[in-house]
PDB file of C-alpha atoms in Angstrom:
ATOM      1  CA  MET R 996     -60.430  61.229  12.785  1.00 92.00           C
ATOM      2  CA  TRP R 997     -61.359  64.859  12.095  1.00 98.00           C
ATOM      3  CA  THR R 998     -63.106  66.503  15.038  1.00 98.00           C
ATOM      4  CA  ILE R 999     -65.881  69.093  15.277  1.00 98.00           C
ATOM      5  CA  GLU R1000     -65.208  71.979  17.650  1.00 98.00           C
ATOM      6  CA  GLN R1001     -67.240  74.995  18.712  1.00 98.00           C
ATOM      7  CA  THR R1002     -65.764  78.467  18.098  1.00 98.00           C
ATOM      8  CA  SER R1003     -66.953  82.038  17.625  1.00 97.00           C
ATOM      9  CA  LEU R1004     -67.471  81.143  13.936  1.00 97.00           C
ATOM     10  CA  GLY R1005     -69.730  78.269  14.970  1.00 98.00           C
ATOM     11  CA  ARG R1006     -68.695  74.660  14.461  1.00 98.00           C
ATOM     12  CA  ILE R1007     -65.411  74.001  12.690  1.00 98.00           C
ATOM     13  CA  LEU R1008     -63.812  70.768  11.505  1.00 98.00           C
ATOM     14  CA  VAL R1009     -60.204  70.158  12.580  1.00 98.00           C
ATOM     15  CA  PRO R1010     -58.011  67.389  11.114  1.00 98.00           C
ATOM     16  CA  PRO R1011     -55.733  65.017  13.055  1.00 97.00           C
ATOM     17  CA  ARG R1012     -51.935  65.117  13.307  1.00 96.00           C
ATOM     18  CA  LEU R1013     -51.445  68.837  12.886  1.00 97.00           C
ATOM     19  CA  PRO R1014     -47.786  69.873  13.103  1.00 97.00           C
ATOM     20  CA  PRO R1015     -46.904  72.323  15.904  1.00 96.00           C
ATOM     21  CA  GLU R1016     -47.516  76.011  15.206  1.00 96.00           C
ATOM     22  CA  VAL R1017     -49.855  75.280  12.288  1.00 98.00           C
ATOM     23  CA  ALA R1018     -53.619  75.819  12.026  1.00 98.00           C
ATOM     24  CA  VAL R1019     -55.885  73.892   9.666  1.00 98.00           C
ATOM     25  CA  PHE R1020     -59.684  73.867   9.802  1.00 98.00           C
ATOM     26  CA  ALA R1021     -62.886  74.099   7.762  1.00 98.00           C
ATOM     27  CA  THR R1022     -65.968  76.121   8.629  1.00 98.00           C
ATOM     28  CA  THR R1023     -69.524  74.727   8.484  1.00 98.00           C
ATOM     29  CA  VAL R1024     -73.056  75.931   7.706  1.00 98.00           C
ATOM     30  CA  ASP R1025     -72.879  77.873  10.976  1.00 98.00           C
ATOM     31  CA  PHE R1026     -70.745  80.425   9.117  1.00 97.00           C
ATOM     32  CA  GLU R1027     -71.820  81.912   5.786  1.00 96.00           C
ATOM     33  CA  GLY R1028     -68.267  81.975   4.466  1.00 95.00           C
ATOM     34  CA  ARG R1029     -68.402  85.308   2.671  1.00 93.00           C
ATOM     35  CA  ILE R1030     -65.489  87.569   3.558  1.00 96.00           C
ATOM     36  CA  THR R1031     -65.317  91.274   4.317  1.00 96.00           C
ATOM     37  CA  PRO R1032     -62.617  93.190   6.211  1.00 97.00           C
ATOM     38  CA  LEU R1033     -64.650  92.797   9.405  1.00 97.00           C
ATOM     39  CA  ILE R1034     -65.251  89.078   8.852  1.00 97.00           C
ATOM     40  CA  SER R1035     -61.571  88.529   8.090  1.00 98.00           C
ATOM     41  CA  LYS R1036     -60.844  89.795  11.607  1.00 98.00           C
ATOM     42  CA  ARG R1037     -63.254  87.204  13.027  1.00 98.00           C
ATOM     43  CA  ILE R1038     -61.427  84.442  11.148  1.00 98.00           C
ATOM     44  CA  GLU R1039     -58.052  85.701  12.332  1.00 98.00           C
ATOM     45  CA  ALA R1040     -59.394  85.785  15.895  1.00 98.00           C
ATOM     46  CA  VAL R1041     -60.267  82.075  15.743  1.00 98.00           C
ATOM     47  CA  VAL R1042     -56.800  81.274  14.380  1.00 98.00           C
ATOM     48  CA  GLN R1043     -55.362  83.157  17.361  1.00 98.00           C
ATOM     49  CA  GLU R1044     -57.738  81.833  20.030  1.00 98.00           C
ATOM     50  CA  ARG R1045     -57.846  78.169  18.976  1.00 98.00           C
ATOM     51  CA  PHE R1046     -54.336  77.658  17.568  1.00 98.00           C
ATOM     52  CA  GLY R1047     -52.297  80.466  19.173  1.00 98.00           C
ATOM     53  CA  ILE R1048     -51.186  81.897  15.819  1.00 98.00           C
ATOM     54  CA  ASP R1049     -51.264  85.627  15.108  1.00 98.00           C
ATOM     55  CA  ALA R1050     -51.813  85.681  11.331  1.00 98.00           C
ATOM     56  CA  THR R1051     -53.270  87.929   8.647  1.00 98.00           C
ATOM     57  CA  LEU R1052     -55.674  86.356   6.163  1.00 98.00           C
ATOM     58  CA  ALA R1053     -55.125  86.117   2.397  1.00 98.00           C
ATOM     59  CA  THR R1054     -57.764  84.722   0.028  1.00 98.00           C
ATOM     60  CA  CYS R1055     -58.178  84.652  -3.742  1.00 95.00           C
ATOM     61  CA  ASN R1056     -60.695  85.556  -6.402  1.00 95.00           C
ATOM     62  CA  GLN R1057     -61.269  81.985  -7.588  1.00 96.00           C
ATOM     63  CA  VAL R1058     -61.843  81.321 -11.290  1.00 95.00           C
ATOM     64  CA  HIS R1059     -61.830  77.487 -11.567  1.00 94.00           C
ATOM     65  CA  GLY R1060     -58.395  77.558 -13.170  1.00 93.00           C
ATOM     66  CA  ALA R1061     -55.016  76.104 -12.220  1.00 94.00           C
ATOM     67  CA  SER R1062     -52.912  79.135 -11.296  1.00 94.00           C
ATOM     68  CA  ILE R1063     -51.217  79.603  -7.925  1.00 97.00           C
ATOM     69  CA  GLN R1064     -49.984  82.768  -6.209  1.00 97.00           C
ATOM     70  CA  ARG R1065     -47.661  83.442  -3.308  1.00 97.00           C
ATOM     71  CA  ALA R1066     -49.013  85.258  -0.259  1.00 97.00           C
ATOM     72  CA  VAL R1067     -46.749  87.242   2.060  1.00 96.00           C
ATOM     73  CA  LYS R1068     -47.266  88.809   5.460  1.00 95.00           C
ATOM     74  CA  GLU R1069     -49.616  91.791   5.132  1.00 96.00           C
ATOM     75  CA  THR R1070     -51.086  94.267   7.589  1.00 96.00           C
ATOM     76  CA  ALA R1071     -54.688  93.523   6.546  1.00 97.00           C
ATOM     77  CA  TRP R1072     -56.762  90.948   4.666  1.00 98.00           C
ATOM     78  CA  ARG R1073     -55.933  90.734   0.976  1.00 96.00           C
ATOM     79  CA  GLU R1074     -57.817  89.042  -1.875  1.00 95.00           C
ATOM     80  CA  CYS R1075     -55.405  87.941  -4.602  1.00 92.00           C
ATOM     81  CA  ASP R1076     -56.539  88.266  -8.215  1.00 88.00           C
ATOM     82  CA  SER R1077     -57.739  85.387 -10.394  1.00 93.00           C
ATOM     83  CA  CYS R1078     -56.139  82.254  -8.992  1.00 96.00           C
ATOM     84  CA  ASP R1079     -57.276  79.033  -7.353  1.00 97.00           C
ATOM     85  CA  ALA R1080     -54.362  78.226  -5.069  1.00 98.00           C
ATOM     86  CA  LEU R1081     -52.217  80.135  -2.595  1.00 98.00           C
ATOM     87  CA  TRP R1082     -48.907  79.314  -0.947  1.00 98.00           C
ATOM     88  CA  SER R1083     -46.640  81.002   1.551  1.00 98.00           C
ATOM     89  CA  ASP R1084     -43.307  80.498   3.248  1.00 98.00           C
ATOM     90  CA  HIS R1085     -43.920  83.463   5.570  1.00 98.00           C
ATOM     91  CA  ARG R1086     -44.903  83.225   9.206  1.00 98.00           C
ATOM     92  CA  GLN R1087     -48.059  84.965  10.495  1.00 98.00           C
ATOM     93  CA  VAL R1088     -49.918  84.245   7.255  1.00 98.00           C
ATOM     94  CA  ALA R1089     -53.314  82.539   6.946  1.00 98.00           C
ATOM     95  CA  LEU R1090     -54.545  81.262   3.563  1.00 98.00           C
ATOM     96  CA  GLY R1091     -58.273  80.900   2.916  1.00 98.00           C
ATOM     97  CA  ILE R1092     -60.060  78.950   0.173  1.00 98.00           C
ATOM     98  CA  LYS R1093     -63.832  79.212  -0.479  1.00 97.00           C
ATOM     99  CA  VAL R1094     -65.704  76.050  -1.465  1.00 97.00           C
ATOM    100  CA  ALA R1095     -69.273  74.773  -1.701  1.00 96.00           C
ATOM    101  CA  ASP R1096     -68.796  71.270  -3.206  1.00 98.00           C
ATOM    102  CA  CYS R1097     -65.331  71.739  -4.736  1.00 98.00           C
ATOM    103  CA  LEU R1098     -62.433  70.073  -2.921  1.00 98.00           C
ATOM    104  CA  PRO R1099     -60.129  72.109  -0.665  1.00 98.00           C
ATOM    105  CA  ILE R1100     -56.626  70.636  -0.505  1.00 98.00           C
ATOM    106  CA  THR R1101     -54.349  71.938   2.231  1.00 98.00           C
ATOM    107  CA  MET R1102     -50.655  71.049   2.329  1.00 98.00           C
ATOM    108  CA  VAL R1103     -48.194  71.746   5.124  1.00 98.00           C
ATOM    109  CA  ASP R1104     -44.439  71.147   5.044  1.00 98.00           C
ATOM    110  CA  PRO R1105     -43.543  71.866   8.686  1.00 98.00           C
ATOM    111  CA  VAL R1106     -39.838  71.206   8.139  1.00 98.00           C
ATOM    112  CA  HIS R1107     -39.494  74.046   5.638  1.00 98.00           C
ATOM    113  CA  SER R1108     -42.386  76.230   6.915  1.00 98.00           C
ATOM    114  CA  VAL R1109     -44.384  76.125   3.683  1.00 98.00           C
ATOM    115  CA  ILE R1110     -48.193  76.101   3.531  1.00 98.00           C
ATOM    116  CA  VAL R1111     -50.407  75.642   0.464  1.00 98.00           C
ATOM    117  CA  ASN R1112     -54.179  75.882  -0.006  1.00 98.00           C
ATOM    118  CA  VAL R1113     -55.872  74.712  -3.209  1.00 98.00           C
ATOM    119  CA  HIS R1114     -59.427  75.071  -4.565  1.00 98.00           C
ATOM    120  CA  SER R1115     -60.079  72.113  -6.851  1.00 98.00           C
ATOM    121  CA  GLY R1116     -63.358  71.580  -8.649  1.00 96.00           C
ATOM    122  CA  TRP R1117     -63.530  69.233 -11.615  1.00 97.00           C
ATOM    123  CA  ARG R1118     -62.187  71.949 -13.926  1.00 97.00           C
ATOM    124  CA  GLY R1119     -59.157  72.550 -11.726  1.00 97.00           C
ATOM    125  CA  ALA R1120     -58.633  68.817 -11.287  1.00 97.00           C
ATOM    126  CA  VAL R1121     -58.461  68.078 -15.004  1.00 97.00           C
ATOM    127  CA  GLN R1122     -56.046  71.012 -15.357  1.00 97.00           C
ATOM    128  CA  GLN R1123     -53.824  69.301 -12.754  1.00 97.00           C
ATOM    129  CA  ILE R1124     -54.065  72.118 -10.231  1.00 98.00           C
ATOM    130  CA  THR R1125     -52.822  69.949  -7.359  1.00 97.00           C
ATOM    131  CA  ALA R1126     -49.723  68.778  -9.209  1.00 97.00           C
ATOM    132  CA  ASN R1127     -49.152  72.309 -10.492  1.00 97.00           C
ATOM    133  CA  ALA R1128     -49.281  73.685  -6.948  1.00 97.00           C
ATOM    134  CA  VAL R1129     -46.754  71.138  -5.681  1.00 98.00           C
ATOM    135  CA  ASP R1130     -44.422  71.724  -8.619  1.00 97.00           C
ATOM    136  CA  THR R1131     -44.656  75.520  -8.339  1.00 97.00           C
ATOM    137  CA  VAL R1132     -43.888  75.584  -4.626  1.00 98.00           C
ATOM    138  CA  ALA R1133     -41.072  73.034  -4.954  1.00 97.00           C
ATOM    139  CA  ALA R1134     -39.456  75.215  -7.624  1.00 97.00           C
ATOM    140  CA  GLU R1135     -39.624  78.331  -5.444  1.00 97.00           C
ATOM    141  CA  THR R1136     -38.753  76.945  -2.000  1.00 97.00           C
ATOM    142  CA  SER R1137     -37.173  74.007  -0.178  1.00 97.00           C
ATOM    143  CA  PHE R1138     -40.623  72.361  -0.025  1.00 98.00           C
ATOM    144  CA  ASP R1139     -40.260  68.594   0.289  1.00 98.00           C
ATOM    145  CA  ALA R1140     -43.220  66.333  -0.470  1.00 98.00           C
ATOM    146  CA  ARG R1141     -41.775  63.638   1.791  1.00 98.00           C
ATOM    147  CA  SER R1142     -42.191  65.840   4.869  1.00 98.00           C
ATOM    148  CA  THR R1143     -45.555  67.266   3.790  1.00 98.00           C
ATOM    149  CA  PHE R1144     -48.972  66.614   5.315  1.00 98.00           C
ATOM    150  CA  ALA R1145     -52.030  66.938   3.044  1.00 98.00           C
ATOM    151  CA  TYR R1146     -55.596  67.479   4.265  1.00 98.00           C
ATOM    152  CA  LEU R1147     -58.631  66.941   2.019  1.00 98.00           C
ATOM    153  CA  GLY R1148     -61.545  68.927   3.382  1.00 98.00           C
ATOM    154  CA  PRO R1149     -65.320  68.565   3.036  1.00 98.00           C
ATOM    155  CA  SER R1150     -66.445  68.355  -0.605  1.00 98.00           C
ATOM    156  CA  ILE R1151     -68.882  66.563  -2.860  1.00 98.00           C
ATOM    157  CA  ARG R1152     -68.057  62.863  -2.955  1.00 98.00           C
ATOM    158  CA  ALA R1153     -68.501  60.106  -5.512  1.00 97.00           C
ATOM    159  CA  CYS R1154     -71.824  59.232  -3.868  1.00 97.00           C
ATOM    160  CA  CYS R1155     -73.283  62.581  -5.024  1.00 98.00           C
ATOM    161  CA  PHE R1156     -70.936  63.875  -7.741  1.00 98.00           C
ATOM    162  CA  GLU R1157     -73.149  63.023 -10.709  1.00 97.00           C
ATOM    163  CA  THR R1158     -71.864  64.405 -14.008  1.00 97.00           C
ATOM    164  CA  GLY R1159     -72.451  64.177 -17.722  1.00 97.00           C
ATOM    165  CA  GLU R1160     -70.227  62.065 -19.918  1.00 97.00           C
ATOM    166  CA  GLU R1161     -68.572  65.269 -21.196  1.00 97.00           C
ATOM    167  CA  VAL R1162     -67.083  65.730 -17.706  1.00 97.00           C
ATOM    168  CA  ALA R1163     -66.571  62.078 -16.764  1.00 98.00           C
ATOM    169  CA  SER R1164     -64.646  61.360 -19.964  1.00 97.00           C
ATOM    170  CA  ARG R1165     -61.947  63.820 -18.881  1.00 97.00           C
ATOM    171  CA  PHE R1166     -61.043  61.626 -15.891  1.00 98.00           C
ATOM    172  CA  ASP R1167     -59.221  58.315 -15.813  1.00 96.00           C
ATOM    173  CA  ASP R1168     -61.794  55.495 -15.775  1.00 96.00           C
ATOM    174  CA  ARG R1169     -60.466  54.374 -12.388  1.00 97.00           C
ATOM    175  CA  TYR R1170     -62.189  57.397 -10.856  1.00 98.00           C
ATOM    176  CA  VAL R1171     -65.516  57.170 -12.695  1.00 98.00           C
ATOM    177  CA  ASP R1172     -68.440  54.979 -11.602  1.00 97.00           C
ATOM    178  CA  ARG R1173     -70.682  54.211 -14.590  1.00 97.00           C
ATOM    179  CA  SER R1174     -72.797  51.596 -12.825  1.00 96.00           C
ATOM    180  CA  ARG R1175     -75.605  54.109 -12.293  1.00 95.00           C
ATOM    181  CA  SER R1176     -77.828  55.977 -14.728  1.00 95.00           C
ATOM    182  CA  ARG R1177     -75.256  58.789 -14.996  1.00 97.00           C
ATOM    183  CA  PRO R1178     -71.504  58.797 -14.279  1.00 98.00           C
ATOM    184  CA  HIS R1179     -70.258  59.653 -10.783  1.00 98.00           C
ATOM    185  CA  VAL R1180     -66.709  61.009 -10.373  1.00 98.00           C
ATOM    186  CA  ASP R1181     -64.408  60.273  -7.424  1.00 98.00           C
ATOM    187  CA  LEU R1182     -62.543  63.565  -7.143  1.00 98.00           C
ATOM    188  CA  ILE R1183     -61.004  62.543  -3.823  1.00 98.00           C
ATOM    189  CA  GLY R1184     -59.492  59.356  -5.231  1.00 98.00           C
ATOM    190  CA  TYR R1185     -58.211  61.252  -8.251  1.00 98.00           C
ATOM    191  CA  THR R1186     -56.616  63.939  -6.061  1.00 98.00           C
ATOM    192  CA  THR R1187     -55.112  61.460  -3.610  1.00 98.00           C
ATOM    193  CA  ALA R1188     -53.407  59.692  -6.515  1.00 98.00           C
ATOM    194  CA  SER R1189     -52.020  63.037  -7.722  1.00 98.00           C
ATOM    195  CA  LEU R1190     -50.601  63.774  -4.268  1.00 98.00           C
ATOM    196  CA  ARG R1191     -49.025  60.319  -4.086  1.00 98.00           C
ATOM    197  CA  GLU R1192     -47.495  60.734  -7.543  1.00 98.00           C
ATOM    198  CA  ARG R1193     -45.860  63.952  -6.349  1.00 98.00           C
ATOM    199  CA  GLY R1194     -44.242  62.099  -3.437  1.00 98.00           C
ATOM    200  CA  ILE R1195     -46.514  62.796  -0.453  1.00 98.00           C
ATOM    201  CA  PRO R1196     -46.657  59.574   1.621  1.00 98.00           C
ATOM    202  CA  ALA R1197     -50.046  57.867   1.904  1.00 98.00           C
ATOM    203  CA  GLY R1198     -49.816  57.981   5.695  1.00 98.00           C
ATOM    204  CA  GLN R1199     -49.562  61.769   5.577  1.00 98.00           C
ATOM    205  CA  ILE R1200     -52.747  62.323   3.548  1.00 98.00           C
ATOM    206  CA  PHE R1201     -55.854  62.873   5.691  1.00 98.00           C
ATOM    207  CA  ASP R1202     -59.305  62.889   4.108  1.00 98.00           C
ATOM    208  CA  SER R1203     -62.154  64.408   6.116  1.00 98.00           C
ATOM    209  CA  GLY R1204     -64.628  61.910   4.647  1.00 98.00           C
ATOM    210  CA  HIS R1205     -67.423  64.521   4.653  1.00 98.00           C
ATOM    211  CA  CYS R1206     -69.699  64.903   1.619  1.00 98.00           C
ATOM    212  CA  THR R1207     -71.109  68.410   1.307  1.00 98.00           C
ATOM    213  CA  ARG R1208     -74.046  67.346  -0.889  1.00 97.00           C
ATOM    214  CA  CYS R1209     -75.422  64.469   1.210  1.00 97.00           C
ATOM    215  CA  GLU R1210     -78.612  65.140   3.131  1.00 91.00           C
ATOM    216  CA  GLY R1211     -77.840  66.011   6.725  1.00 93.00           C
ATOM    217  CA  SER R1212     -74.459  67.508   5.850  1.00 97.00           C
ATOM    218  CA  ILE R1213     -73.295  70.317   8.153  1.00 98.00           C
ATOM    219  CA  PHE R1214     -71.519  72.009   5.236  1.00 98.00           C
ATOM    220  CA  HIS R1215     -72.687  74.378   2.510  1.00 98.00           C
ATOM    221  CA  SER R1216     -73.370  72.777  -0.879  1.00 98.00           C
ATOM    222  CA  TYR R1217     -73.903  74.587  -4.168  1.00 97.00           C
ATOM    223  CA  ARG R1218     -75.850  71.635  -5.546  1.00 95.00           C
ATOM    224  CA  ARG R1219     -78.112  71.492  -2.524  1.00 94.00           C
ATOM    225  CA  GLU R1220     -78.543  75.226  -1.813  1.00 93.00           C
ATOM    226  CA  GLY R1221     -78.149  76.815  -5.252  1.00 90.00           C
ATOM    227  CA  LYS R1222     -76.516  80.120  -6.139  1.00 86.00           C
ATOM    228  CA  GLY R1223     -77.688  81.875  -2.987  1.00 87.00           C
ATOM    229  CA  GLY R1224     -76.046  79.392  -0.661  1.00 93.00           C
ATOM    230  CA  GLY R1225     -73.061  80.025   1.560  1.00 96.00           C
ATOM    231  CA  ARG R1226     -69.458  78.922   1.247  1.00 97.00           C
ATOM    232  CA  ASN R1227     -67.256  76.744   3.416  1.00 98.00           C
ATOM    233  CA  LEU R1228     -63.811  78.118   4.198  1.00 98.00           C
ATOM    234  CA  ALA R1229     -60.676  75.999   4.350  1.00 98.00           C
ATOM    235  CA  ILE R1230     -58.072  77.828   6.437  1.00 98.00           C
ATOM    236  CA  VAL R1231     -54.380  77.106   6.964  1.00 99.00           C
ATOM    237  CA  ALA R1232     -52.029  79.351   8.944  1.00 98.00           C
ATOM    238  CA  GLN R1233     -48.520  79.343  10.360  1.00 98.00           C
TER     239      GLN R1233
END
């Protein structure tokens, strides 16, 4: 069960079974989610205060693609160029992903001190961004899927992810519900299968279960709020 906690950023959502010396959490509507140098310090302060980790934040200019970049220990917040996933094998690094219906996928291999954060909308999903991230990190480090924990944060769910047939047809039929007037895509099921195929055990995959679009959600949603809405942050640090 993921738990809601109160911090200086407002409410955050924290997953279960976090390895020692690792931080993973998602922000809520209490926090706008837009990052500046000053705001990055506020995020780093929560990582320090709640999880006891002194880390510097790295984020990325997200483009709904499938590329992944490595982040290293820096002296100040850095926004990496044009990618949708970040990984690091450095200590004192925090990786941030911005979402407002897209799925944040956080992976932690505590045995080999590797962290990964992925922004996966439907475009990234059909480009196999999750599998690409796992393969890229495994090629560069001692990352082992068998010792990895994966956390699927708040995102739009099949209940609300209505699409046109031009999108639905790009997914395996197992993850498309056509019983309603328009197709609904199960991005979480699709992503979970991708993680399993790459060797992450089912018992080490933790889904938050939160739909960002549903009425009463405590998370930002692009479909509900429009272009002027905020962003949820998915943060991992070690």
